[in-house]
PDB file of N, CA, C and O in Angstrom:
ATOM      1  N   PHE V1360       0.835  -1.194  -0.001  1.00 53.00           N
ATOM      2  CA  PHE V1360       0.001   0.007  -0.008  1.00 53.00           C
ATOM      3  C   PHE V1360       0.882   1.278  -0.018  1.00 53.00           C
ATOM      4  O   PHE V1360       0.543   2.204  -0.664  1.00 53.00           O
ATOM      5  N   ARG V1361       1.970   1.231   0.764  1.00 61.00           N
ATOM      6  CA  ARG V1361       2.853   2.414   0.832  1.00 61.00           C
ATOM      7  C   ARG V1361       3.462   2.680  -0.512  1.00 61.00           C
ATOM      8  O   ARG V1361       3.627   3.808  -0.903  1.00 61.00           O
ATOM      9  N   ARG V1362       3.854   1.637  -1.220  1.00 65.00           N
ATOM     10  CA  ARG V1362       4.453   1.862  -2.589  1.00 65.00           C
ATOM     11  C   ARG V1362       3.455   2.512  -3.536  1.00 65.00           C
ATOM     12  O   ARG V1362       3.859   3.393  -4.313  1.00 65.00           O
ATOM     13  N   VAL V1363       2.217   2.118  -3.490  1.00 64.00           N
ATOM     14  CA  VAL V1363       1.203   2.688  -4.367  1.00 64.00           C
ATOM     15  C   VAL V1363       0.982   4.148  -3.991  1.00 64.00           C
ATOM     16  O   VAL V1363       0.935   4.998  -4.900  1.00 64.00           O
ATOM     17  N   LEU V1364       0.943   4.471  -2.730  1.00 61.00           N
ATOM     18  CA  LEU V1364       0.757   5.834  -2.267  1.00 61.00           C
ATOM     19  C   LEU V1364       1.966   6.679  -2.683  1.00 61.00           C
ATOM     20  O   LEU V1364       1.831   7.793  -3.227  1.00 61.00           O
ATOM     21  N   PHE V1365       3.201   6.178  -2.476  1.00 65.00           N
ATOM     22  CA  PHE V1365       4.419   6.899  -2.926  1.00 65.00           C
ATOM     23  C   PHE V1365       4.445   7.099  -4.416  1.00 65.00           C
ATOM     24  O   PHE V1365       4.696   8.188  -4.861  1.00 65.00           O
ATOM     25  N   ARG V1366       4.060   6.082  -5.160  1.00 74.00           N
ATOM     26  CA  ARG V1366       4.078   6.214  -6.576  1.00 74.00           C
ATOM     27  C   ARG V1366       3.053   7.256  -7.098  1.00 74.00           C
ATOM     28  O   ARG V1366       3.389   8.016  -7.967  1.00 74.00           O
ATOM     29  N   SER V1367       1.868   7.286  -6.485  1.00 85.00           N
ATOM     30  CA  SER V1367       0.889   8.222  -6.909  1.00 85.00           C
ATOM     31  C   SER V1367       1.350   9.657  -6.575  1.00 85.00           C
ATOM     32  O   SER V1367       1.121  10.579  -7.354  1.00 85.00           O
ATOM     33  N   LYS V1368       2.023   9.817  -5.410  1.00 87.00           N
ATOM     34  CA  LYS V1368       2.568  11.124  -5.120  1.00 87.00           C
ATOM     35  C   LYS V1368       3.660  11.573  -6.068  1.00 87.00           C
ATOM     36  O   LYS V1368       3.707  12.720  -6.494  1.00 87.00           O
ATOM     37  N   ALA V1369       4.537  10.598  -6.396  1.00 89.00           N
ATOM     38  CA  ALA V1369       5.615  10.873  -7.366  1.00 89.00           C
ATOM     39  C   ALA V1369       5.050  11.245  -8.712  1.00 89.00           C
ATOM     40  O   ALA V1369       5.528  12.201  -9.377  1.00 89.00           O
ATOM     41  N   ASP V1370       4.061  10.473  -9.161  1.00 92.00           N
ATOM     42  CA  ASP V1370       3.454  10.739 -10.432  1.00 92.00           C
ATOM     43  C   ASP V1370       2.846  12.162 -10.502  1.00 92.00           C
ATOM     44  O   ASP V1370       2.990  12.903 -11.438  1.00 92.00           O
ATOM     45  N   LYS V1371       2.167  12.501  -9.401  1.00 93.00           N
ATOM     46  CA  LYS V1371       1.520  13.787  -9.351  1.00 93.00           C
ATOM     47  C   LYS V1371       2.577  14.896  -9.378  1.00 93.00           C
ATOM     48  O   LYS V1371       2.438  15.916 -10.081  1.00 93.00           O
ATOM     49  N   MET V1372       3.670  14.721  -8.570  1.00 94.00           N
ATOM     50  CA  MET V1372       4.740  15.735  -8.602  1.00 94.00           C
ATOM     51  C   MET V1372       5.350  15.907  -9.995  1.00 94.00           C
ATOM     52  O   MET V1372       5.544  17.025 -10.431  1.00 94.00           O
ATOM     53  N   LEU V1373       5.588  14.823 -10.698  1.00 95.00           N
ATOM     54  CA  LEU V1373       6.170  14.872 -12.000  1.00 95.00           C
ATOM     55  C   LEU V1373       5.194  15.555 -12.998  1.00 95.00           C
ATOM     56  O   LEU V1373       5.609  16.355 -13.855  1.00 95.00           O
ATOM     57  N   ARG V1374       3.929  15.283 -12.873  1.00 95.00           N
ATOM     58  CA  ARG V1374       2.919  15.893 -13.732  1.00 95.00           C
ATOM     59  C   ARG V1374       2.923  17.448 -13.490  1.00 95.00           C
ATOM     60  O   ARG V1374       2.818  18.274 -14.386  1.00 95.00           O
ATOM     61  N   ILE V1375       2.984  17.857 -12.201  1.00 96.00           N
ATOM     62  CA  ILE V1375       3.024  19.259 -11.874  1.00 96.00           C
ATOM     63  C   ILE V1375       4.233  19.945 -12.409  1.00 96.00           C
ATOM     64  O   ILE V1375       4.181  21.069 -12.903  1.00 96.00           O
ATOM     65  N   LEU V1376       5.434  19.273 -12.257  1.00 97.00           N
ATOM     66  CA  LEU V1376       6.660  19.857 -12.806  1.00 97.00           C
ATOM     67  C   LEU V1376       6.518  19.971 -14.331  1.00 97.00           C
ATOM     68  O   LEU V1376       6.985  21.009 -14.890  1.00 97.00           O
ATOM     69  N   TYR V1377       5.990  18.957 -14.934  1.00 97.00           N
ATOM     70  CA  TYR V1377       5.792  19.030 -16.432  1.00 97.00           C
ATOM     71  C   TYR V1377       4.977  20.254 -16.819  1.00 97.00           C
ATOM     72  O   TYR V1377       5.398  21.004 -17.691  1.00 97.00           O
ATOM     73  N   GLU V1378       3.852  20.429 -16.150  1.00 97.00           N
ATOM     74  CA  GLU V1378       2.935  21.574 -16.484  1.00 97.00           C
ATOM     75  C   GLU V1378       3.636  22.886 -16.213  1.00 97.00           C
ATOM     76  O   GLU V1378       3.502  23.825 -16.957  1.00 97.00           O
ATOM     77  N   TYR V1379       4.452  22.946 -15.118  1.00 97.00           N
ATOM     78  CA  TYR V1379       5.159  24.164 -14.793  1.00 97.00           C
ATOM     79  C   TYR V1379       6.140  24.583 -15.893  1.00 97.00           C
ATOM     80  O   TYR V1379       6.232  25.716 -16.309  1.00 97.00           O
ATOM     81  N   PHE V1380       6.935  23.612 -16.377  1.00 97.00           N
ATOM     82  CA  PHE V1380       7.893  23.912 -17.392  1.00 97.00           C
ATOM     83  C   PHE V1380       7.313  24.085 -18.813  1.00 97.00           C
ATOM     84  O   PHE V1380       7.749  24.899 -19.548  1.00 97.00           O
ATOM     85  N   ILE V1381       6.218  23.377 -19.072  1.00 97.00           N
ATOM     86  CA  ILE V1381       5.599  23.488 -20.416  1.00 97.00           C
ATOM     87  C   ILE V1381       4.884  24.846 -20.526  1.00 97.00           C
ATOM     88  O   ILE V1381       4.789  25.427 -21.617  1.00 97.00           O
ATOM     89  N   GLU V1382       4.375  25.321 -19.371  1.00 97.00           N
ATOM     90  CA  GLU V1382       3.701  26.688 -19.330  1.00 97.00           C
ATOM     91  C   GLU V1382       4.601  27.767 -19.714  1.00 97.00           C
ATOM     92  O   GLU V1382       4.179  28.733 -20.324  1.00 97.00           O
ATOM     93  N   ASP V1383       5.881  27.687 -19.345  1.00 96.00           N
ATOM     94  CA  ASP V1383       6.831  28.760 -19.638  1.00 96.00           C
ATOM     95  C   ASP V1383       8.206  28.129 -19.833  1.00 96.00           C
ATOM     96  O   ASP V1383       8.928  27.818 -18.834  1.00 96.00           O
ATOM     97  N   ALA V1384       8.603  27.970 -21.059  1.00 93.00           N
ATOM     98  CA  ALA V1384       9.823  27.244 -21.386  1.00 93.00           C
ATOM     99  C   ALA V1384      11.076  28.025 -20.933  1.00 93.00           C
ATOM    100  O   ALA V1384      12.139  27.457 -20.737  1.00 93.00           O
ATOM    101  N   SER V1385      10.940  29.308 -20.633  1.00 95.00           N
ATOM    102  CA  SER V1385      12.084  30.085 -20.195  1.00 95.00           C
ATOM    103  C   SER V1385      12.472  29.643 -18.778  1.00 95.00           C
ATOM    104  O   SER V1385      13.589  30.005 -18.329  1.00 95.00           O
ATOM    105  N   ARG V1386      11.730  28.796 -18.114  1.00 96.00           N
ATOM    106  CA  ARG V1386      12.087  28.296 -16.828  1.00 96.00           C
ATOM    107  C   ARG V1386      13.055  27.130 -16.933  1.00 96.00           C
ATOM    108  O   ARG V1386      13.660  26.692 -15.937  1.00 96.00           O
ATOM    109  N   LEU V1387      13.254  26.665 -18.158  1.00 97.00           N
ATOM    110  CA  LEU V1387      14.185  25.560 -18.370  1.00 97.00           C
ATOM    111  C   LEU V1387      15.586  26.067 -18.444  1.00 97.00           C
ATOM    112  O   LEU V1387      15.827  27.299 -18.483  1.00 97.00           O
ATOM    113  N   THR V1388      16.550  25.187 -18.602  1.00 96.00           N
ATOM    114  CA  THR V1388      17.957  25.596 -18.776  1.00 96.00           C
ATOM    115  C   THR V1388      18.104  26.248 -20.158  1.00 96.00           C
ATOM    116  O   THR V1388      17.262  26.061 -21.052  1.00 96.00           O
ATOM    117  N   ASN V1389      19.191  27.043 -20.313  1.00 97.00           N
ATOM    118  CA  ASN V1389      19.457  27.706 -21.591  1.00 97.00           C
ATOM    119  C   ASN V1389      19.577  26.696 -22.722  1.00 97.00           C
ATOM    120  O   ASN V1389      19.091  26.954 -23.855  1.00 97.00           O
ATOM    121  N   GLU V1390      20.154  25.543 -22.397  1.00 97.00           N
ATOM    122  CA  GLU V1390      20.335  24.513 -23.437  1.00 97.00           C
ATOM    123  C   GLU V1390      18.974  23.984 -23.880  1.00 97.00           C
ATOM    124  O   GLU V1390      18.753  23.812 -25.138  1.00 97.00           O
ATOM    125  N   CYS V1391      18.061  23.800 -22.982  1.00 97.00           N
ATOM    126  CA  CYS V1391      16.704  23.335 -23.391  1.00 97.00           C
ATOM    127  C   CYS V1391      15.948  24.347 -24.163  1.00 97.00           C
ATOM    128  O   CYS V1391      15.291  24.050 -25.157  1.00 97.00           O
ATOM    129  N   VAL V1392      16.065  25.633 -23.798  1.00 97.00           N
ATOM    130  CA  VAL V1392      15.418  26.740 -24.481  1.00 97.00           C
ATOM    131  C   VAL V1392      15.937  26.795 -25.914  1.00 97.00           C
ATOM    132  O   VAL V1392      15.155  26.934 -26.865  1.00 97.00           O
ATOM    133  N   GLU V1393      17.240  26.642 -26.064  1.00 97.00           N
ATOM    134  CA  GLU V1393      17.844  26.659 -27.370  1.00 97.00           C
ATOM    135  C   GLU V1393      17.391  25.472 -28.244  1.00 97.00           C
ATOM    136  O   GLU V1393      17.110  25.673 -29.438  1.00 97.00           O
ATOM    137  N   MET V1394      17.186  24.337 -27.659  1.00 97.00           N
ATOM    138  CA  MET V1394      16.687  23.171 -28.401  1.00 97.00           C
ATOM    139  C   MET V1394      15.310  23.442 -28.962  1.00 97.00           C
ATOM    140  O   MET V1394      14.975  23.125 -30.099  1.00 97.00           O
ATOM    141  N   ILE V1395      14.465  24.100 -28.125  1.00 97.00           N
ATOM    142  CA  ILE V1395      13.097  24.373 -28.527  1.00 97.00           C
ATOM    143  C   ILE V1395      13.156  25.451 -29.649  1.00 97.00           C
ATOM    144  O   ILE V1395      12.474  25.342 -30.676  1.00 97.00           O
ATOM    145  N   TYR V1396      14.008  26.426 -29.501  1.00 96.00           N
ATOM    146  CA  TYR V1396      14.213  27.491 -30.496  1.00 96.00           C
ATOM    147  C   TYR V1396      14.621  26.880 -31.857  1.00 96.00           C
ATOM    148  O   TYR V1396      14.267  27.356 -32.903  1.00 96.00           O
ATOM    149  N   MET V1397      15.473  25.827 -31.751  1.00 97.00           N
ATOM    150  CA  MET V1397      15.975  25.186 -32.971  1.00 97.00           C
ATOM    151  C   MET V1397      14.962  24.221 -33.583  1.00 97.00           C
ATOM    152  O   MET V1397      15.240  23.584 -34.621  1.00 97.00           O
ATOM    153  N   GLY V1398      13.770  24.088 -32.958  1.00 97.00           N
ATOM    154  CA  GLY V1398      12.728  23.304 -33.624  1.00 97.00           C
ATOM    155  C   GLY V1398      12.353  22.002 -32.898  1.00 97.00           C
ATOM    156  O   GLY V1398      11.465  21.287 -33.396  1.00 97.00           O
ATOM    157  N   GLU V1399      13.005  21.682 -31.827  1.00 97.00           N
ATOM    158  CA  GLU V1399      12.620  20.459 -31.080  1.00 97.00           C
ATOM    159  C   GLU V1399      11.283  20.649 -30.456  1.00 97.00           C
ATOM    160  O   GLU V1399      10.861  21.763 -30.116  1.00 97.00           O
ATOM    161  N   ASP V1400      10.557  19.556 -30.303  1.00 97.00           N
ATOM    162  CA  ASP V1400       9.236  19.577 -29.787  1.00 97.00           C
ATOM    163  C   ASP V1400       9.357  19.964 -28.225  1.00 97.00           C
ATOM    164  O   ASP V1400      10.022  19.268 -27.535  1.00 97.00           O
ATOM    165  N   PRO V1401       8.644  21.010 -27.796  1.00 97.00           N
ATOM    166  CA  PRO V1401       8.733  21.428 -26.433  1.00 97.00           C
ATOM    167  C   PRO V1401       8.334  20.374 -25.434  1.00 97.00           C
ATOM    168  O   PRO V1401       8.955  20.188 -24.386  1.00 97.00           O
ATOM    169  N   GLN V1402       7.354  19.549 -25.797  1.00 97.00           N
ATOM    170  CA  GLN V1402       6.909  18.499 -24.885  1.00 97.00           C
ATOM    171  C   GLN V1402       8.035  17.472 -24.664  1.00 97.00           C
ATOM    172  O   GLN V1402       8.223  16.989 -23.546  1.00 97.00           O
ATOM    173  N   THR V1403       8.713  17.121 -25.748  1.00 97.00           N
ATOM    174  CA  THR V1403       9.845  16.177 -25.675  1.00 97.00           C
ATOM    175  C   THR V1403      10.958  16.733 -24.865  1.00 97.00           C
ATOM    176  O   THR V1403      11.604  16.063 -24.023  1.00 97.00           O
ATOM    177  N   VAL V1404      11.314  18.063 -25.100  1.00 98.00           N
ATOM    178  CA  VAL V1404      12.392  18.669 -24.367  1.00 98.00           C
ATOM    179  C   VAL V1404      12.059  18.713 -22.864  1.00 98.00           C
ATOM    180  O   VAL V1404      12.938  18.376 -22.025  1.00 98.00           O
ATOM    181  N   VAL V1405      10.880  19.073 -22.501  1.00 98.00           N
ATOM    182  CA  VAL V1405      10.504  19.095 -21.077  1.00 98.00           C
ATOM    183  C   VAL V1405      10.505  17.671 -20.492  1.00 98.00           C
ATOM    184  O   VAL V1405      11.057  17.507 -19.381  1.00 98.00           O
ATOM    185  N   CYS V1406       9.998  16.711 -21.178  1.00 97.00           N
ATOM    186  CA  CYS V1406      10.062  15.312 -20.703  1.00 97.00           C
ATOM    187  C   CYS V1406      11.509  14.851 -20.491  1.00 97.00           C
ATOM    188  O   CYS V1406      11.780  14.275 -19.462  1.00 97.00           O
ATOM    189  N   ASP V1407      12.351  15.145 -21.436  1.00 97.00           N
ATOM    190  CA  ASP V1407      13.727  14.787 -21.335  1.00 97.00           C
ATOM    191  C   ASP V1407      14.432  15.502 -20.159  1.00 97.00           C
ATOM    192  O   ASP V1407      15.234  14.915 -19.453  1.00 97.00           O
ATOM    193  N   TYR V1408      14.101  16.764 -19.969  1.00 98.00           N
ATOM    194  CA  TYR V1408      14.662  17.556 -18.855  1.00 98.00           C
ATOM    195  C   TYR V1408      14.290  16.892 -17.536  1.00 98.00           C
ATOM    196  O   TYR V1408      15.142  16.677 -16.665  1.00 98.00           O
ATOM    197  N   ILE V1409      13.011  16.608 -17.375  1.00 97.00           N
ATOM    198  CA  ILE V1409      12.531  16.029 -16.104  1.00 97.00           C
ATOM    199  C   ILE V1409      13.103  14.628 -15.937  1.00 97.00           C
ATOM    200  O   ILE V1409      13.498  14.236 -14.843  1.00 97.00           O
ATOM    201  N   ALA V1410      13.168  13.852 -17.036  1.00 97.00           N
ATOM    202  CA  ALA V1410      13.703  12.480 -16.955  1.00 97.00           C
ATOM    203  C   ALA V1410      15.186  12.509 -16.524  1.00 97.00           C
ATOM    204  O   ALA V1410      15.663  11.569 -15.863  1.00 97.00           O
ATOM    205  N   GLY V1411      15.865  13.571 -16.827  1.00 97.00           N
ATOM    206  CA  GLY V1411      17.258  13.701 -16.437  1.00 97.00           C
ATOM    207  C   GLY V1411      17.519  14.126 -15.013  1.00 97.00           C
ATOM    208  O   GLY V1411      18.642  14.132 -14.524  1.00 97.00           O
ATOM    209  N   MET V1412      16.477  14.490 -14.319  1.00 97.00           N
ATOM    210  CA  MET V1412      16.593  14.947 -12.927  1.00 97.00           C
ATOM    211  C   MET V1412      16.780  13.702 -12.000  1.00 97.00           C
ATOM    212  O   MET V1412      16.150  12.668 -12.223  1.00 97.00           O
ATOM    213  N   THR V1413      17.627  13.867 -10.990  1.00 95.00           N
ATOM    214  CA  THR V1413      17.670  12.827  -9.953  1.00 95.00           C
ATOM    215  C   THR V1413      16.396  12.948  -9.130  1.00 95.00           C
ATOM    216  O   THR V1413      15.718  13.981  -9.165  1.00 95.00           O
ATOM    217  N   ASP V1414      16.064  11.955  -8.342  1.00 93.00           N
ATOM    218  CA  ASP V1414      14.909  12.036  -7.460  1.00 93.00           C
ATOM    219  C   ASP V1414      14.970  13.204  -6.570  1.00 93.00           C
ATOM    220  O   ASP V1414      14.057  13.992  -6.417  1.00 93.00           O
ATOM    221  N   ASN V1415      16.131  13.381  -5.914  1.00 95.00           N
ATOM    222  CA  ASN V1415      16.312  14.461  -4.985  1.00 95.00           C
ATOM    223  C   ASN V1415      16.211  15.798  -5.652  1.00 95.00           C
ATOM    224  O   ASN V1415      15.639  16.755  -5.106  1.00 95.00           O
ATOM    225  N   TYR V1416      16.771  15.961  -6.845  1.00 96.00           N
ATOM    226  CA  TYR V1416      16.700  17.237  -7.560  1.00 96.00           C
ATOM    227  C   TYR V1416      15.291  17.585  -7.945  1.00 96.00           C
ATOM    228  O   TYR V1416      14.868  18.727  -7.801  1.00 96.00           O
ATOM    229  N   ALA V1417      14.549  16.591  -8.366  1.00 96.00           N
ATOM    230  CA  ALA V1417      13.124  16.802  -8.709  1.00 96.00           C
ATOM    231  C   ALA V1417      12.328  17.231  -7.513  1.00 96.00           C
ATOM    232  O   ALA V1417      11.548  18.185  -7.575  1.00 96.00           O
ATOM    233  N   ILE V1418      12.599  16.603  -6.412  1.00 94.00           N
ATOM    234  CA  ILE V1418      11.899  16.978  -5.172  1.00 94.00           C
ATOM    235  C   ILE V1418      12.267  18.346  -4.716  1.00 94.00           C
ATOM    236  O   ILE V1418      11.375  19.183  -4.381  1.00 94.00           O
ATOM    237  N   GLU V1419      13.521  18.705  -4.778  1.00 95.00           N
ATOM    238  CA  GLU V1419      13.944  20.043  -4.364  1.00 95.00           C
ATOM    239  C   GLU V1419      13.456  21.101  -5.285  1.00 95.00           C
ATOM    240  O   GLU V1419      13.065  22.225  -4.888  1.00 95.00           O
ATOM    241  N   THR V1420      13.417  20.815  -6.564  1.00 96.00           N
ATOM    242  CA  THR V1420      12.875  21.749  -7.576  1.00 96.00           C
ATOM    243  C   THR V1420      11.398  22.003  -7.305  1.00 96.00           C
ATOM    244  O   THR V1420      10.933  23.124  -7.271  1.00 96.00           O
ATOM    245  N   PHE V1421      10.663  20.885  -7.074  1.00 95.00           N
ATOM    246  CA  PHE V1421       9.255  21.035  -6.727  1.00 95.00           C
ATOM    247  C   PHE V1421       9.035  21.899  -5.470  1.00 95.00           C
ATOM    248  O   PHE V1421       8.194  22.806  -5.477  1.00 95.00           O
ATOM    249  N   LYS V1422       9.797  21.570  -4.452  1.00 94.00           N
ATOM    250  CA  LYS V1422       9.698  22.319  -3.184  1.00 94.00           C
ATOM    251  C   LYS V1422      10.013  23.805  -3.385  1.00 94.00           C
ATOM    252  O   LYS V1422       9.310  24.680  -2.835  1.00 94.00           O
ATOM    253  N   SER V1423      11.058  24.130  -4.185  1.00 92.00           N
ATOM    254  CA  SER V1423      11.417  25.500  -4.396  1.00 92.00           C
ATOM    255  C   SER V1423      10.350  26.304  -5.157  1.00 92.00           C
ATOM    256  O   SER V1423      10.284  27.507  -4.997  1.00 92.00           O
ATOM    257  N   ILE V1424       9.605  25.572  -5.927  1.00 91.00           N
ATOM    258  CA  ILE V1424       8.549  26.242  -6.705  1.00 91.00           C
ATOM    259  C   ILE V1424       7.228  26.399  -5.964  1.00 91.00           C
ATOM    260  O   ILE V1424       6.631  27.482  -5.949  1.00 91.00           O
ATOM    261  N   TYR V1425       6.878  25.381  -5.208  1.00 89.00           N
ATOM    262  CA  TYR V1425       5.487  25.330  -4.661  1.00 89.00           C
ATOM    263  C   TYR V1425       5.355  25.405  -3.172  1.00 89.00           C
ATOM    264  O   TYR V1425       4.301  25.607  -2.650  1.00 89.00           O
ATOM    265  N   ILE V1426       6.468  25.243  -2.398  1.00 87.00           N
ATOM    266  CA  ILE V1426       6.362  25.346  -0.983  1.00 87.00           C
ATOM    267  C   ILE V1426       6.887  26.662  -0.490  1.00 87.00           C
ATOM    268  O   ILE V1426       8.043  27.022  -0.704  1.00 87.00           O
ATOM    269  N   PRO V1427       6.047  27.470   0.139  1.00 81.00           N
ATOM    270  CA  PRO V1427       6.434  28.781   0.568  1.00 81.00           C
ATOM    271  C   PRO V1427       7.604  28.727   1.577  1.00 81.00           C
ATOM    272  O   PRO V1427       7.622  27.808   2.387  1.00 81.00           O
ATOM    273  N   LYS V1428       8.466  29.690   1.493  1.00 79.00           N
ATOM    274  CA  LYS V1428       9.540  29.757   2.475  1.00 79.00           C
ATOM    275  C   LYS V1428       9.062  30.637   3.615  1.00 79.00           C
ATOM    276  O   LYS V1428       8.264  31.499   3.453  1.00 79.00           O
ATOM    277  N   SER V1429       9.663  30.356   4.788  1.00 77.00           N
ATOM    278  CA  SER V1429       9.305  31.227   5.927  1.00 77.00           C
ATOM    279  C   SER V1429       9.905  32.586   5.801  1.00 77.00           C
ATOM    280  O   SER V1429      10.908  32.791   5.158  1.00 77.00           O
ATOM    281  N   TRP V1430       9.262  33.547   6.393  1.00 74.00           N
ATOM    282  CA  TRP V1430       9.715  34.943   6.372  1.00 74.00           C
ATOM    283  C   TRP V1430      10.751  35.139   7.468  1.00 74.00           C
ATOM    284  O   TRP V1430      10.597  34.647   8.569  1.00 74.00           O
ATOM    285  N   LYS V1431      11.730  35.962   7.182  1.00 74.00           N
ATOM    286  CA  LYS V1431      12.664  36.363   8.224  1.00 74.00           C
ATOM    287  C   LYS V1431      12.226  37.636   8.849  1.00 74.00           C
ATOM    288  O   LYS V1431      11.824  38.566   8.175  1.00 74.00           O
ATOM    289  N   VAL V1432      12.273  37.669  10.156  1.00 70.00           N
ATOM    290  CA  VAL V1432      11.825  38.865  10.883  1.00 70.00           C
ATOM    291  C   VAL V1432      12.974  39.683  11.241  1.00 70.00           C
ATOM    292  O   VAL V1432      14.061  39.334  11.548  1.00 70.00           O
TER     293      VAL V1432
END
């Protein structure tokens, strides 16, 4: 049961990251933006970019985008 729950959370996180990068390609690396500019399919570039992320990097990227940081007083 835990594996199924973890997998569904991971799938959801990856879908959210995909939508985030597909919505605005300028959020990708310069190399990825150049590939799109040169005619590569944006969906393929985004999928390849996310597929190249380590698990920890994908989680940290997700957290940096969607989890608010605390304010310093």
